[in-house]
Amino acid sequence: MAQYQFPISILIADDHRLITDGLATILGAEKDISEIYTADNGRDAVELVMQHAIDCVIMDVDMPILNGLEATKQIKQQKPNVKIIVVSMLSDAAIVNKLLRAGADAFINKESGKAELLKAINVVINGKKYISPEISAYLFTRLSGPKADQEETVERQLTPRELEIIRHIADGLTNQEIAGKLFLSTVTVDTHRKNMLAKLNLKNTASLVRYAAEHGLLK
Amino acid sequence: MAQYQFPISILIADDHRLITDGLATILGAEKDISEIYTADNGRDAVELVMQHAIDCVIMDVDMPILNGLEATKQIKQQKPNVKIIVVSMLSDAAIVNKLLRAGADAFINKESGKAELLKAINVVINGKKYISPEISAYLFTRLSGPKADQEETVERQLTPRELEIIRHIADGLTNQEIAGKLFLSTVTVDTHRKNMLAKLNLKNTASLVRYAAEHGLLK
DNA sequence: TTTTATCTACACCAAAAAGGGTATGCCCAA
DNA sequence: TTGGGCATACCCTTTTTGGTGTAGATAAAA
């Protein structure tokens, strides 16, 4: 590992003793790692980070008392410089987003090997982010899968003119303003809006705007 | 590589001859790869895919005549089963989103080694997605950075009740329906909406819904 | 060449929302 | 105890909306 005040100290937070022990053994063999702390729940993890000079936390998602997400939030709030590597199962992928927003620095799988763990530590200590390709694939699918389908179906459903109009609507323009801007009659703008509601099976303008936003149709 | 009609054929699309030649040499040594085609621009790449039974395209982003994004779109539109591995420089990261939506199956770096290329091919041929950790880091930052700020500022601005109401509004419910659901008067619901408009400095419900959607306030 | 899609525009009508305020309890913190 | 923020509620007028049709012009596709 490179440019940092070596050796570094690490906290392993996981409620499975076998895992903490295993990781501690692996990491104990690394010359750049001095201290290794362990915690079997989120609350203890947060406390340990507050009390000791810990550089990096290897955090399980599913822990008693305080889960990995909450623990990450609290740690990052108090000590933003502490790096957090989340060890998740693919089944936890649904909360990857929340963890990202909570400030997690890396994601690796429980299926990841020693090499990937060490790589992740190396990367985050150097101030960068790391996500294992397996977890990326999940994010990837969320970003591309739905939107790809949607764009194919939706952008075929909405005509160029309609797209233009929904964007103006979402911008907060009134029919009058849109009509002025596009040199149309207000009723025409309204017709387009109504046509969109009908073809997308939506109830009202609010849901239309939401739909547009969630389907990446804006801008 | 596993379950597919082996050997597979691959197209390398890149306008740098050194790269196409290098990749062709690397891939030519693989026993599971039979045919290797090359193209030095996007238009030729699309044509080759249409004319030959190509399983996987290794696509450069920056190419003359037709760039990687457009080529990806066209190929995926005509032949969705052709896998596309985008080889990007980190400087291309800004269009990762667009490529995702265009249907790209994998992203690797120009700095990636042979091992990662082969892994990516393997993964996409098996119908999964692959993003190299370096590129993930970019997506990571985009997901975590901005939204973290937004949630901190925004969720402090909107009260719990207001959040509840904007969510219902975005769901397409009318004031009456929301009032019924929350056991409120319709005018109260309306007051909350107006208060949100005022405090967020927005013009109307459409822009409010858009704001909520873009700031991740919905569900 | 006919059909189809799109863009344009209008009519009618009831319901809803916009926008402008005002106001009353409640709780919490200064 | 006195604001402040929050949730609640109402009034009034104007504008927009939602629902349902109709219809001409035009360009592209079948």
Short mmCIF file of C-alpha atoms (C1' of nucleotides) in Angstrom, two decimals:
data_model
loop_
_atom_site.label_atom_id
_atom_site.label_comp_id
_atom_site.label_asym_id
_atom_site.label_seq_id
_atom_site.Cartn_x
_atom_site.Cartn_y
_atom_site.Cartn_z
CA MET A 1 0.00 0.00 0.00
CA ALA A 2 1.14 3.48 -0.73
CA GLN A 3 1.27 7.06 0.57
CA TYR A 4 -0.39 7.09 3.99
CA GLN A 5 0.81 7.17 7.55
CA PHE A 6 1.74 3.52 7.74
CA PRO A 7 1.10 1.20 9.32
CA ILE A 8 -2.64 1.64 9.39
CA SER A 9 -5.16 0.34 11.86
CA ILE A 10 -8.30 -1.45 10.91
CA LEU A 11 -11.60 -2.29 12.52
CA ILE A 12 -13.51 -5.37 11.47
CA ALA A 13 -17.20 -5.14 12.24
CA ASP A 14 -19.13 -8.35 11.70
CA ASP A 15 -21.37 -10.40 13.92
CA HIS A 16 -20.02 -13.68 12.62
CA ARG A 17 -17.07 -14.60 14.73
CA LEU A 18 -15.65 -16.86 12.06
CA ILE A 19 -15.47 -13.93 9.68
CA THR A 20 -13.88 -11.48 12.06
CA ASP A 21 -11.35 -14.08 13.07
CA GLY A 22 -10.63 -15.05 9.51
CA LEU A 23 -10.20 -11.50 8.34
CA ALA A 24 -8.09 -10.63 11.35
CA THR A 25 -5.77 -13.48 10.50
CA ILE A 26 -5.49 -12.46 6.89
CA LEU A 27 -4.90 -8.83 7.72
CA GLY A 28 -2.59 -9.61 10.62
CA ALA A 29 -0.14 -11.03 8.12
CA GLU A 30 0.11 -7.70 6.32
CA LYS A 31 3.10 -5.65 7.38
CA ASP A 32 1.35 -2.35 6.66
CA ILE A 33 -1.40 -3.10 9.13
CA SER A 34 -0.59 -2.59 12.76
CA GLU A 35 -3.70 -2.58 14.87
CA ILE A 36 -6.74 -4.72 14.23
CA TYR A 37 -9.89 -4.14 16.23
CA THR A 38 -13.07 -6.15 16.03
CA ALA A 39 -16.70 -5.47 16.84
CA ASP A 40 -19.70 -7.73 16.54
CA ASN A 41 -22.32 -5.03 16.26
CA GLY A 42 -22.69 -1.57 14.82
CA ARG A 43 -22.87 0.30 18.10
CA ASP A 44 -19.57 -1.10 19.31
CA ALA A 45 -18.04 -0.37 15.93
CA VAL A 46 -19.00 3.29 16.16
CA GLU A 47 -17.67 3.52 19.69
CA LEU A 48 -14.37 1.92 18.79
CA VAL A 49 -13.90 4.32 15.91
CA MET A 50 -14.53 7.26 18.20
CA GLN A 51 -12.10 6.03 20.82
CA HIS A 52 -9.21 4.82 18.70
CA ALA A 53 -7.27 6.13 15.75
CA ILE A 54 -8.80 3.79 13.21
CA ASP A 55 -8.11 4.37 9.53
CA CYS A 56 -10.41 1.90 7.91
CA VAL A 57 -13.48 -0.08 8.84
CA ILE A 58 -14.50 -3.31 7.21
CA MET A 59 -18.21 -3.23 7.77
CA ASP A 60 -20.80 -5.95 7.53
CA VAL A 61 -24.25 -4.82 6.45
CA ASP A 62 -26.33 -7.06 8.63
CA MET A 63 -25.42 -6.62 12.26
CA PRO A 64 -27.41 -6.55 15.51
CA ILE A 65 -28.22 -3.42 17.55
CA LEU A 66 -27.01 -1.01 14.89
CA ASN A 67 -26.77 -2.15 11.28
CA GLY A 68 -24.01 -1.39 8.85
CA LEU A 69 -25.89 1.42 7.19
CA GLU A 70 -26.57 3.32 10.39
CA ALA A 71 -23.08 2.65 11.69
CA THR A 72 -21.63 3.97 8.44
CA LYS A 73 -23.75 7.11 8.66
CA GLN A 74 -22.68 7.81 12.20
CA ILE A 75 -19.02 7.18 11.59
CA LYS A 76 -18.91 9.29 8.45
CA GLN A 77 -20.74 12.07 10.22
CA GLN A 78 -18.27 12.19 13.09
CA LYS A 79 -15.11 11.15 11.29
CA PRO A 80 -15.42 11.58 7.52
CA ASN A 81 -11.82 10.54 6.99
CA VAL A 82 -12.31 7.04 8.27
CA LYS A 83 -12.63 4.81 5.24
CA ILE A 84 -15.44 2.32 5.17
CA ILE A 85 -15.39 -0.86 3.17
CA VAL A 86 -18.76 -2.51 3.11
CA VAL A 87 -18.82 -6.26 2.85
CA SER A 88 -22.17 -7.20 1.46
CA MET A 89 -23.85 -10.18 0.08
CA LEU A 90 -25.41 -9.74 -3.30
CA SER A 91 -28.75 -9.99 -1.57
CA ASP A 92 -27.90 -6.75 0.20
CA ALA A 93 -27.47 -5.04 -3.12
CA ALA A 94 -30.76 -3.22 -2.71
CA ILE A 95 -29.28 -0.94 -0.11
CA VAL A 96 -26.08 -0.22 -1.97
CA ASN A 97 -27.57 3.12 -2.91
CA LYS A 98 -28.24 4.05 0.66
CA LEU A 99 -24.78 3.02 1.71
CA LEU A 100 -23.30 5.08 -1.08
CA ARG A 101 -25.13 8.08 0.16
CA ALA A 102 -24.12 7.32 3.71
CA GLY A 103 -20.52 7.67 2.58
CA ALA A 104 -19.22 4.15 2.13
CA ASP A 105 -15.91 4.04 0.25
CA ALA A 106 -15.89 0.53 -1.09
CA PHE A 107 -18.04 -2.48 -1.65
CA ILE A 108 -16.82 -6.00 -1.78
CA ASN A 109 -18.59 -9.32 -1.69
CA LYS A 110 -18.49 -11.92 0.96
CA GLU A 111 -17.46 -14.13 -1.94
CA SER A 112 -14.50 -11.90 -2.67
CA GLY A 113 -11.10 -13.33 -1.95
CA LYS A 114 -8.19 -12.04 0.05
CA ALA A 115 -6.70 -10.31 -2.97
CA GLU A 116 -9.77 -8.22 -3.54
CA LEU A 117 -10.01 -7.25 0.10
CA LEU A 118 -6.41 -6.06 0.12
CA LYS A 119 -6.95 -4.22 -3.11
CA ALA A 120 -9.99 -2.49 -1.71
CA ILE A 121 -8.10 -1.43 1.40
CA ASN A 122 -5.30 -0.12 -0.72
CA VAL A 123 -7.63 1.84 -2.94
CA VAL A 124 -9.69 3.48 -0.20
CA ILE A 125 -6.67 4.38 1.88
CA ASN A 126 -5.48 6.29 -1.15
CA GLY A 127 -8.70 8.22 -1.16
CA LYS A 128 -10.38 6.46 -4.01
CA LYS A 129 -13.50 4.37 -4.23
CA TYR A 130 -13.74 0.69 -5.02
CA ILE A 131 -16.66 -1.46 -6.01
CA SER A 132 -16.21 -5.07 -6.85
CA PRO A 133 -17.30 -5.93 -10.37
CA GLU A 134 -20.01 -8.25 -9.07
CA ILE A 135 -21.66 -5.42 -7.22
CA SER A 136 -21.09 -3.08 -10.10
CA ALA A 137 -23.06 -5.45 -12.22
CA TYR A 138 -25.99 -4.87 -9.92
CA LEU A 139 -25.67 -1.11 -10.13
CA PHE A 140 -25.14 -1.49 -13.83
CA THR A 141 -28.35 -3.36 -14.25
CA ARG A 142 -30.23 -0.80 -12.23
CA LEU A 143 -28.85 1.99 -14.36
CA SER A 144 -29.01 0.36 -17.73
CA GLY A 145 -31.55 -2.42 -17.52
CA PRO A 146 -34.67 -0.53 -16.62
CA LYS A 147 -33.72 2.65 -18.38
CA ALA A 148 -32.71 0.84 -21.53
CA ASP A 149 -36.03 -0.91 -21.69
CA GLN A 150 -37.88 2.17 -20.74
CA GLU A 151 -36.16 4.35 -23.23
CA GLU A 152 -36.82 1.90 -25.93
CA THR A 153 -40.47 1.67 -25.10
CA VAL A 154 -40.98 5.15 -23.79
CA GLU A 155 -39.10 7.17 -26.28
CA ARG A 156 -40.95 5.32 -28.91
CA GLN A 157 -44.17 6.16 -27.15
CA LEU A 158 -43.52 9.82 -26.71
CA THR A 159 -43.06 11.82 -29.88
CA PRO A 160 -40.29 14.41 -30.11
CA ARG A 161 -42.80 17.18 -29.68
CA GLU A 162 -44.29 15.54 -26.63
CA LEU A 163 -40.88 15.09 -25.09
CA GLU A 164 -40.19 18.74 -25.65
CA ILE A 165 -43.40 19.68 -23.95
CA ILE A 166 -43.09 17.41 -20.96
CA ARG A 167 -39.65 18.85 -20.37
CA HIS A 168 -41.03 22.35 -20.32
CA ILE A 169 -43.83 21.25 -18.03
CA ALA A 170 -41.32 19.70 -15.67
CA ASP A 171 -39.41 22.93 -15.75
CA GLY A 172 -42.43 24.56 -14.20
CA LEU A 173 -43.65 26.43 -17.23
CA THR A 174 -47.37 26.96 -17.68
CA ASN A 175 -49.17 26.07 -20.86
CA GLN A 176 -49.18 29.72 -21.79
CA GLU A 177 -45.43 30.04 -21.35
CA ILE A 178 -44.77 26.87 -23.29
CA ALA A 179 -47.10 28.00 -26.05
CA GLY A 180 -45.26 31.30 -26.21
CA LYS A 181 -41.90 29.65 -26.32
CA LEU A 182 -42.81 27.15 -29.01
CA PHE A 183 -45.10 29.46 -30.97
CA LEU A 184 -48.11 27.26 -30.41
CA SER A 185 -51.62 27.72 -29.15
CA THR A 186 -52.11 26.96 -25.46
CA VAL A 187 -54.73 24.42 -26.37
CA THR A 188 -52.22 22.58 -28.50
CA VAL A 189 -49.82 22.37 -25.60
CA ASP A 190 -52.67 21.10 -23.52
CA THR A 191 -53.58 18.55 -26.14
CA HIS A 192 -50.05 17.19 -26.12
CA ARG A 193 -50.14 16.92 -22.37
CA LYS A 194 -53.46 15.13 -22.45
CA ASN A 195 -52.26 12.78 -25.15
CA MET A 196 -49.28 11.86 -23.02
CA LEU A 197 -51.49 11.17 -20.03
CA ALA A 198 -53.67 8.95 -22.15
CA LYS A 199 -50.92 6.98 -23.85
CA LEU A 200 -48.91 6.50 -20.67
CA ASN A 201 -51.98 5.73 -18.63
CA LEU A 202 -51.25 8.36 -16.04
CA LYS A 203 -53.68 10.27 -13.94
CA ASN A 204 -52.40 13.79 -13.94
CA THR A 205 -49.54 16.12 -14.63
CA ALA A 206 -47.85 15.39 -11.31
CA SER A 207 -47.56 11.70 -12.09
CA LEU A 208 -46.50 12.54 -15.63
CA VAL A 209 -43.62 14.64 -14.40
CA ARG A 210 -42.60 11.96 -11.98
CA TYR A 211 -42.70 9.40 -14.74
CA ALA A 212 -40.57 11.59 -16.95
CA ALA A 213 -38.04 12.20 -14.21
CA GLU A 214 -37.77 8.54 -13.29
CA HIS A 215 -37.41 7.49 -16.89
CA GLY A 216 -34.66 9.93 -17.60
CA LEU A 217 -36.71 11.85 -20.10
CA LEU A 218 -35.81 15.24 -18.69
CA LYS A 219 -32.94 17.08 -20.30
CA MET B 1 -15.61 -19.58 -20.85
CA ALA B 2 -18.83 -21.39 -20.30
CA GLN B 3 -22.24 -22.18 -21.81
CA TYR B 4 -22.32 -20.59 -25.25
CA GLN B 5 -21.95 -21.78 -28.79
CA PHE B 6 -18.16 -21.90 -28.83
CA PRO B 7 -15.97 -20.82 -30.32
CA ILE B 8 -17.18 -17.24 -30.44
CA SER B 9 -16.35 -14.52 -32.90
CA ILE B 10 -15.29 -11.06 -31.90
CA LEU B 11 -15.11 -7.66 -33.52
CA ILE B 12 -12.56 -5.15 -32.37
CA ALA B 13 -13.52 -1.59 -33.19
CA ASP B 14 -10.83 1.00 -32.55
CA ASP B 15 -9.22 3.61 -34.70
CA HIS B 16 -5.77 3.01 -33.26
CA ARG B 17 -4.16 0.32 -35.32
CA LEU B 18 -1.77 -0.56 -32.54
CA ILE B 19 -4.68 -1.37 -30.28
CA THR B 20 -6.64 -3.46 -32.74
CA ASP B 21 -3.51 -5.39 -33.64
CA GLY B 22 -2.56 -5.86 -30.00
CA LEU B 23 -5.99 -7.04 -28.97
CA ALA B 24 -6.26 -9.29 -32.01
CA THR B 25 -3.00 -10.95 -31.03
CA ILE B 26 -4.09 -11.44 -27.45
CA LEU B 27 -7.48 -12.80 -28.41
CA GLY B 28 -6.12 -14.89 -31.27
CA ALA B 29 -4.31 -16.99 -28.71
CA GLU B 30 -7.58 -17.94 -27.02
CA LYS B 31 -8.90 -21.30 -28.12
CA ASP B 32 -12.52 -20.30 -27.54
CA ILE B 33 -12.29 -17.46 -30.00
CA SER B 34 -12.46 -18.36 -33.65
CA GLU B 35 -13.07 -15.32 -35.79
CA ILE B 36 -11.62 -11.90 -35.09
CA TYR B 37 -12.79 -8.95 -37.14
CA THR B 38 -11.51 -5.42 -36.89
CA ALA B 39 -12.92 -2.01 -37.76
CA ASP B 40 -11.36 1.41 -37.42
CA ASN B 41 -14.58 3.39 -37.25
CA GLY B 42 -18.10 3.01 -35.94
CA ARG B 43 -19.83 2.79 -39.29
CA ASP B 44 -17.71 -0.15 -40.42
CA ALA B 45 -18.23 -1.79 -37.06
CA VAL B 46 -22.00 -1.64 -37.43
CA GLU B 47 -21.80 -2.99 -40.96
CA LEU B 48 -19.57 -5.87 -39.96
CA VAL B 49 -21.93 -6.84 -37.17
CA MET B 50 -24.83 -6.86 -39.59
CA GLN B 51 -23.01 -8.96 -42.14
CA HIS B 52 -21.30 -11.53 -39.95
CA ALA B 53 -22.28 -13.69 -37.03
CA ILE B 54 -20.44 -11.71 -34.40
CA ASP B 55 -20.99 -12.50 -30.75
CA CYS B 56 -19.14 -9.73 -29.05
CA VAL B 57 -17.81 -6.30 -29.93
CA ILE B 58 -14.93 -4.63 -28.20
CA MET B 59 -15.78 -1.02 -28.79
CA ASP B 60 -13.69 2.09 -28.48
CA VAL B 61 -15.57 5.22 -27.48
CA ASP B 62 -13.76 7.74 -29.59
CA MET B 63 -13.85 6.75 -33.24
CA PRO B 64 -14.23 8.66 -36.48
CA ILE B 65 -17.35 8.79 -38.66
CA LEU B 66 -19.57 7.09 -36.07
CA ASN B 67 -18.54 7.12 -32.43
CA GLY B 68 -18.79 4.25 -29.98
CA LEU B 69 -22.01 5.47 -28.46
CA GLU B 70 -23.88 5.73 -31.74
CA ALA B 71 -22.45 2.46 -32.97
CA THR B 72 -23.55 0.77 -29.75
CA LYS B 73 -27.04 2.15 -30.11
CA GLN B 74 -27.36 0.96 -33.69
CA ILE B 75 -25.98 -2.46 -33.01
CA LYS B 76 -28.15 -3.02 -29.94
CA GLN B 77 -31.18 -1.84 -31.82
CA GLN B 78 -30.65 -4.27 -34.68
CA LYS B 79 -29.04 -7.13 -32.82
CA PRO B 80 -29.67 -6.92 -29.07
CA ASN B 81 -27.89 -10.21 -28.46
CA VAL B 82 -24.54 -8.99 -29.62
CA LYS B 83 -22.55 -8.19 -26.51
CA ILE B 84 -20.72 -4.91 -26.36
CA ILE B 85 -17.68 -4.28 -24.25
CA VAL B 86 -16.79 -0.63 -24.16
CA VAL B 87 -13.16 0.23 -23.78
CA SER B 88 -13.01 3.72 -22.39
CA MET B 89 -10.49 6.02 -20.93
CA LEU B 90 -11.40 7.48 -17.59
CA SER B 91 -11.81 10.77 -19.38
CA ASP B 92 -14.72 9.23 -21.24
CA ALA B 93 -16.44 8.50 -17.97
CA ALA B 94 -18.92 11.29 -18.50
CA ILE B 95 -20.74 9.31 -21.14
CA VAL B 96 -20.82 6.05 -19.24
CA ASN B 97 -24.44 6.76 -18.46
CA LYS B 98 -25.35 7.20 -22.06
CA LEU B 99 -23.55 4.04 -23.03
CA LEU B 100 -25.32 2.16 -20.29
CA ARG B 101 -28.62 3.29 -21.67
CA ALA B 102 -27.51 2.47 -25.17
CA GLY B 103 -27.13 -1.11 -24.01
CA ALA B 104 -23.42 -1.62 -23.41
CA ASP B 105 -22.69 -4.81 -21.50
CA ALA B 106 -19.29 -4.08 -20.05
CA PHE B 107 -16.84 -1.32 -19.39
CA ILE B 108 -13.15 -1.76 -19.12
CA ASN B 109 -10.28 0.69 -19.12
CA LYS B 110 -7.63 1.13 -21.67
CA GLU B 111 -5.36 0.60 -18.69
CA SER B 112 -6.94 -2.77 -18.01
CA GLY B 113 -4.80 -5.78 -18.64
CA LYS B 114 -5.36 -8.90 -20.66
CA ALA B 115 -6.81 -10.73 -17.68
CA GLU B 116 -9.54 -8.17 -17.22
CA LEU B 117 -10.40 -8.16 -20.90
CA LEU B 118 -10.80 -11.91 -20.93
CA LYS B 119 -12.84 -11.78 -17.76
CA ALA B 120 -15.12 -9.18 -19.27
CA ILE B 121 -15.64 -11.26 -22.39
CA ASN B 122 -16.40 -14.27 -20.30
CA VAL B 123 -18.89 -12.41 -18.17
CA VAL B 124 -20.82 -10.75 -20.96
CA ILE B 125 -20.98 -13.91 -23.06
CA ASN B 126 -22.70 -15.47 -20.09
CA GLY B 127 -25.27 -12.75 -20.18
CA LYS B 128 -24.01 -10.71 -17.27
CA LYS B 129 -22.63 -7.24 -17.00
CA TYR B 130 -19.13 -6.19 -16.07
CA ILE B 131 -17.69 -2.88 -15.04
CA SER B 132 -14.10 -2.52 -14.07
CA PRO B 133 -13.64 -1.20 -10.55
CA GLU B 134 -11.92 1.92 -11.83
CA ILE B 135 -14.99 2.90 -13.79
CA SER B 136 -17.26 1.88 -10.97
CA ALA B 137 -15.46 4.40 -8.87
CA TYR B 138 -16.67 7.06 -11.22
CA LEU B 139 -20.27 5.91 -11.04
CA PHE B 140 -19.84 5.56 -7.32
CA THR B 141 -18.83 9.16 -6.96
CA ARG B 142 -21.71 10.32 -9.06
CA LEU B 143 -24.17 8.37 -6.98
CA SER B 144 -22.79 9.17 -3.58
CA GLY B 145 -21.33 12.62 -3.86
CA PRO B 146 -24.16 14.84 -5.04
CA LYS B 147 -27.04 12.99 -3.47
CA ALA B 148 -25.46 13.00 -0.06
CA ASP B 149 -25.37 16.78 -0.09
CA GLN B 150 -28.84 17.06 -1.44
CA GLU B 151 -30.41 14.83 1.11
CA GLU B 152 -28.80 16.67 3.92
CA THR B 153 -30.05 20.03 2.78
CA VAL B 154 -33.37 19.01 1.34
CA GLU B 155 -34.63 16.65 3.92
CA ARG B 156 -33.94 19.32 6.44
CA GLN B 157 -36.06 21.71 4.43
CA LEU B 158 -39.12 19.54 4.03
CA THR B 159 -40.95 18.42 7.14
CA PRO B 160 -42.01 14.78 7.50
CA ARG B 161 -45.58 15.70 6.75
CA GLU B 162 -44.58 17.62 3.67
CA LEU B 163 -42.50 14.70 2.43
CA GLU B 164 -45.46 12.43 2.91
CA ILE B 165 -47.64 14.75 0.91
CA ILE B 166 -45.25 15.40 -1.95
CA ARG B 167 -44.91 11.64 -2.33
CA HIS B 168 -48.63 11.23 -2.64
CA ILE B 169 -48.79 14.11 -5.08
CA ALA B 170 -46.08 12.50 -7.17
CA ASP B 171 -48.08 9.30 -7.08
CA GLY B 172 -50.78 11.12 -8.95
CA LEU B 173 -53.22 11.49 -6.10
CA THR B 174 -55.44 14.54 -5.96
CA ASN B 175 -55.72 16.72 -2.90
CA GLN B 176 -58.99 15.03 -2.08
CA GLU B 177 -57.52 11.58 -2.28
CA ILE B 178 -54.55 12.56 -0.16
CA ALA B 179 -56.84 14.23 2.35
CA GLY B 180 -58.93 11.07 2.51
CA LYS B 181 -55.90 8.88 2.98
CA LEU B 182 -54.34 11.01 5.69
CA PHE B 183 -57.60 12.04 7.36
CA LEU B 184 -57.03 15.70 6.61
CA SER B 185 -58.95 18.48 5.02
CA THR B 186 -58.24 19.05 1.36
CA VAL B 187 -57.28 22.62 2.12
CA THR B 188 -54.66 21.39 4.55
CA VAL B 189 -53.12 19.25 1.89
CA ASP B 190 -53.16 22.24 -0.37
CA THR B 191 -51.54 24.39 2.28
CA HIS B 192 -48.70 21.92 2.63
CA ARG B 193 -48.19 21.95 -1.10
CA LYS B 194 -48.15 25.72 -1.18
CA ASN B 195 -45.71 25.85 1.70
CA MET B 196 -43.37 23.53 -0.15
CA LEU B 197 -43.57 25.66 -3.27
CA ALA B 198 -42.77 28.72 -1.22
CA LYS B 199 -39.86 27.29 0.74
CA LEU B 200 -38.29 25.57 -2.25
CA ASN B 201 -38.88 28.54 -4.48
CA LEU B 202 -40.71 26.56 -7.10
CA LYS B 203 -43.42 27.71 -9.41
CA ASN B 204 -45.93 24.91 -9.48
CA THR B 205 -46.67 21.32 -8.71
CA ALA B 206 -44.99 20.05 -11.85
CA SER B 207 -41.66 21.58 -10.87
CA LEU B 208 -42.17 20.41 -7.31
CA VAL B 209 -42.59 16.82 -8.41
CA ARG B 210 -39.57 17.07 -10.61
CA TYR B 211 -37.57 18.49 -7.75
CA ALA B 212 -38.68 15.69 -5.48
CA ALA B 213 -37.83 13.04 -8.05
CA GLU B 214 -34.41 14.48 -8.78
CA HIS B 215 -33.56 14.80 -5.13
CA GLY B 216 -34.53 11.25 -4.34
CA LEU B 217 -37.37 12.26 -2.07
CA LEU B 218 -39.84 9.84 -3.55
CA LYS B 219 -40.17 6.52 -1.75
"C1'" DT C 1 -51.63 5.33 -53.21
"C1'" DT C 2 -53.69 4.61 -49.18
"C1'" DT C 3 -52.83 4.22 -44.42
"C1'" DT C 4 -50.62 5.83 -40.34
"C1'" DA C 5 -48.34 8.94 -37.23
"C1'" DT C 6 -47.63 13.42 -35.86
"C1'" DC C 7 -48.56 18.10 -35.08
"C1'" DT C 8 -51.63 21.34 -34.95
"C1'" DA C 9 -56.09 23.45 -33.08
"C1'" DC C 10 -60.61 23.93 -31.11
"C1'" DA C 11 -65.16 23.00 -28.10
"C1'" DC C 12 -67.47 21.99 -23.82
"C1'" DC C 13 -67.80 21.23 -19.01
"C1'" DA C 14 -66.98 19.95 -14.40
"C1'" DA C 15 -63.49 19.52 -11.22
"C1'" DA C 16 -59.27 20.74 -9.38
"C1'" DA C 17 -55.48 23.58 -8.51
"C1'" DA C 18 -53.09 28.10 -8.25
"C1'" DG C 19 -52.28 32.21 -5.61
"C1'" DG C 20 -53.34 35.26 -2.26
"C1'" DG C 21 -54.08 35.59 2.48
"C1'" DT C 22 -55.47 34.56 7.48
"C1'" DA C 23 -55.68 31.88 11.67
"C1'" DT C 24 -55.52 28.51 15.57
"C1'" DG C 25 -53.69 25.17 18.49
"C1'" DC C 26 -49.23 22.58 19.92
"C1'" DC C 27 -44.80 21.75 21.23
"C1'" DC C 28 -40.19 22.94 21.96
"C1'" DA C 29 -36.34 25.74 22.83
"C1'" DA C 30 -34.32 30.17 23.93
"C1'" DT D 1 -42.91 33.13 28.50
"C1'" DT D 2 -42.37 34.00 24.15
"C1'" DG D 3 -41.08 33.18 19.81
"C1'" DG D 4 -40.63 29.68 15.96
"C1'" DG D 5 -41.74 25.82 13.50
"C1'" DC D 6 -45.25 22.65 12.48
"C1'" DA D 7 -49.70 20.90 11.36
"C1'" DT D 8 -54.09 22.02 10.85
"C1'" DA D 9 -58.01 24.68 8.47
"C1'" DC D 10 -60.64 28.27 5.85
"C1'" DC D 11 -61.91 32.16 2.25
"C1'" DC D 12 -61.93 34.03 -2.38
"C1'" DT D 13 -60.93 34.51 -7.32
"C1'" DT D 14 -58.75 33.12 -11.36
"C1'" DT D 15 -56.61 29.72 -14.02
"C1'" DT D 16 -55.60 25.12 -15.15
"C1'" DT D 17 -56.74 20.44 -15.42
"C1'" DG D 18 -58.92 16.36 -16.94
"C1'" DG D 19 -62.11 14.00 -19.96
"C1'" DT D 20 -63.88 13.44 -24.44
"C1'" DG D 21 -64.41 14.60 -29.00
"C1'" DT D 22 -63.43 16.52 -33.69
"C1'" DA D 23 -60.50 17.75 -37.44
"C1'" DG D 24 -57.17 19.75 -40.98
"C1'" DA D 25 -52.21 19.57 -42.68
"C1'" DT D 26 -48.27 17.02 -43.59
"C1'" DA D 27 -44.93 13.69 -43.94
"C1'" DA D 28 -43.54 8.97 -43.78
"C1'" DA D 29 -44.36 4.22 -44.33
"C1'" DA D 30 -46.73 0.30 -46.19
#
